[in-house]
Amino acid sequence: MSQIYEYKILLVDDEKEIVEIEENILRKEGFSKVYKAHTCEEAWKVMQSVKADVAILDVMLPDGDGYLLFQKIKWIADIPILFLTAKDQDYEKLIGLGMGADDYITKPFMPQELVLRIKSILRRTYTTNSKESEWKPIFNLSNCEVNLNTGIVYNEDKQDVLTAKEYEILETLYANRGRIVSSDLICEKVWHDNPYGYENTLMVTIRRLRTKIEKDPSSPKSLITVKGLGYKLLVDEDKRE
Amino acid sequence: MKKSSKVIKKYIRYSVYIALLLVLINIAAAFIGIWKMQNELLNLEKTAKNLAKELSLSGVEWKMSQDGVKILDETFEWGMLLDEEGTIIWKSNSLPKELDKSYSASQVAAFSRWYLDEYPITSWEKEDNLLVLGGKQNSIWKIQMNASYFLQKYLVIWSVLILAINIFIAILIAYLLAKRSANNIEPIIEGILSLETKKELKLNTKGSLEEVAKSLNNISLALSENEAFRKNWIEGVSHDIRTPLSIVLARADAIEHTKETSEDIQLQAASIKYQSLKIKELVRNLNMESALTSNENVYELKEVNVVRLFKEETINLLNYSVSDQYHINFLLPSKAAEYVILGNKELLIRMFDNILNNAIYHNPQGCEIKISFEKNGDKILITISDNGVGMSQKEFKLLQSEKERTNRNLLGEKHGLGMHIVQQIVDIHKGRIFYENEEKGGLCVHLFL
């Protein structure tokens, strides 16, 4: 599935207006397959008839709590689930203590945050986890086109093959495109290890990667350094998703 | 037990003092008494000696001088002088008739240091004769003391031993009494101390302090109910307010981003959004405040790398909530791996968010926020500064009073809850926080952890 907006989203909240707002936000963003439910029972029915690709659950539902629904959904389909909670103290319960929720948002939320988190969760689940899926994204940067299926960068006048580490860095950044990814996170993903000690190696690899994807590697337009924090990949979204 | 053993110790100390004081008073009284009595007896003998001098032989008759008669009358009832055979050779006028007789040697021996007809006798040798003086009846108690040398020898040791036993008994009684009252008081003291935690108390309501224990139990019940009510109330309200607030925020955002709405309405929608976000922070802080002040939550402190933690949080804020007019300059220190403290991640993030939010809310037109780290020994200094409007004198005072805990009713104030929570979290981590206005404008927060 190449189009992120094609994914089916299930919204569950007993507050009808919240569901409606979520739906509006997501539809405005371009998601077209949005399903709504207000109780566990309804949600369960929707899950059985339309297999959703991602779900946003309220923790408190009139006919049971969201945790139980979460377990049931995870049992029949391994889809990412994002919790919408009205409590601050839910972090430990949802993510920290291994409930296994993929992310959570505390109410009240900014519409933009909902969109960003949903997109991020979808990309994380369905594009980087690409060992299983056959298809890998092809995308445009300011100066080139990157094909993650072949690991080749197409410039106007040349082609470069990405090394394994460069490929993984680019893949990680692409999954979180438009947002800052901490250098620690990249190191962890790429070297599967304690992030300390790889900073220099990362810098060197990024510099090499830039010679392949940037027109002028000393003033990058696509792979931006966010000083002290990490890196950010800017993708020309309009051309291809 | 600590508290009550203190009480016991104090009791015992005081009883030892009291025992010692009593012993001292006794010894002193005994000495004074003995000394006084002895003195009196000595005085009698001295007077007798003087009287003997006043007696003189004029021809064959013994005579007492005028002064002698005077002294005799003052001190004694009567006086007589016996010769070797026991015959009276001089007598005072006051000598009772029944005594006016001659005495055998055995009689003399019997009364000379004893009583004669119930008159206590003081005698003094005058040449070969004996001056016998009768004291006032019942004025002197004469006892005969026949003690073995054994008693005399051990008298001192005995007295010391008895004193020691006295002191020991005094201490023992004091200890037992103290222990008993401490056993009664101990649970009460501990109850009072634990009132602070606002947990429900269940004291044994038997014993001499029954009433106190009962009333403490009631107080603690009322306190814990009150505490639970307060906590539930805050949790409930903050929970319930979030859903409507989500709707307000989303609607305002929708209005702001609808192309057809006029610029004026867009601005108003933006303002609603901005204020709603403020309410959101307020609710979060209110919740946090409630959690921090309730003593049920004991925050576990684990090793945390603060650079990494704040770095992730900065990224999170930049990616999801902080708008573009705020630029965050994160100065990553070298050897970031070493910036480890004992802390609670959740609280530290809350603290960091609140400091950044403080800068953001004070500078709605945008500003640059600089975050830097320094390490000195095992102390870490985190500096968060902005180039915005800084702080007014009044706000400084508020923050200062917050630090000094002199003003706890800050809820309605501008800096209020957010920075109040920062202070509490800093305290939990045994850190320190300082605020100053930058010379070029803007606020600088120094955080020692």
XYZ file of C-alpha atoms in Angstrom, chain B residues 105 154 165 176 190 207 212 214 269 297 354 399 412:
13
model
C 30.164 6.131 144.473
C 31.549 -0.714 108.626
C 20.565 1.390 97.133
C 9.417 1.843 85.343
C 3.493 8.416 66.599
C -5.694 2.476 78.369
C -6.884 11.180 73.261
C -10.120 8.153 70.095
C -9.892 31.634 16.982
C 3.024 8.929 45.867
C 7.003 23.849 32.710
C 9.293 33.204 42.222
C -4.266 32.702 40.784
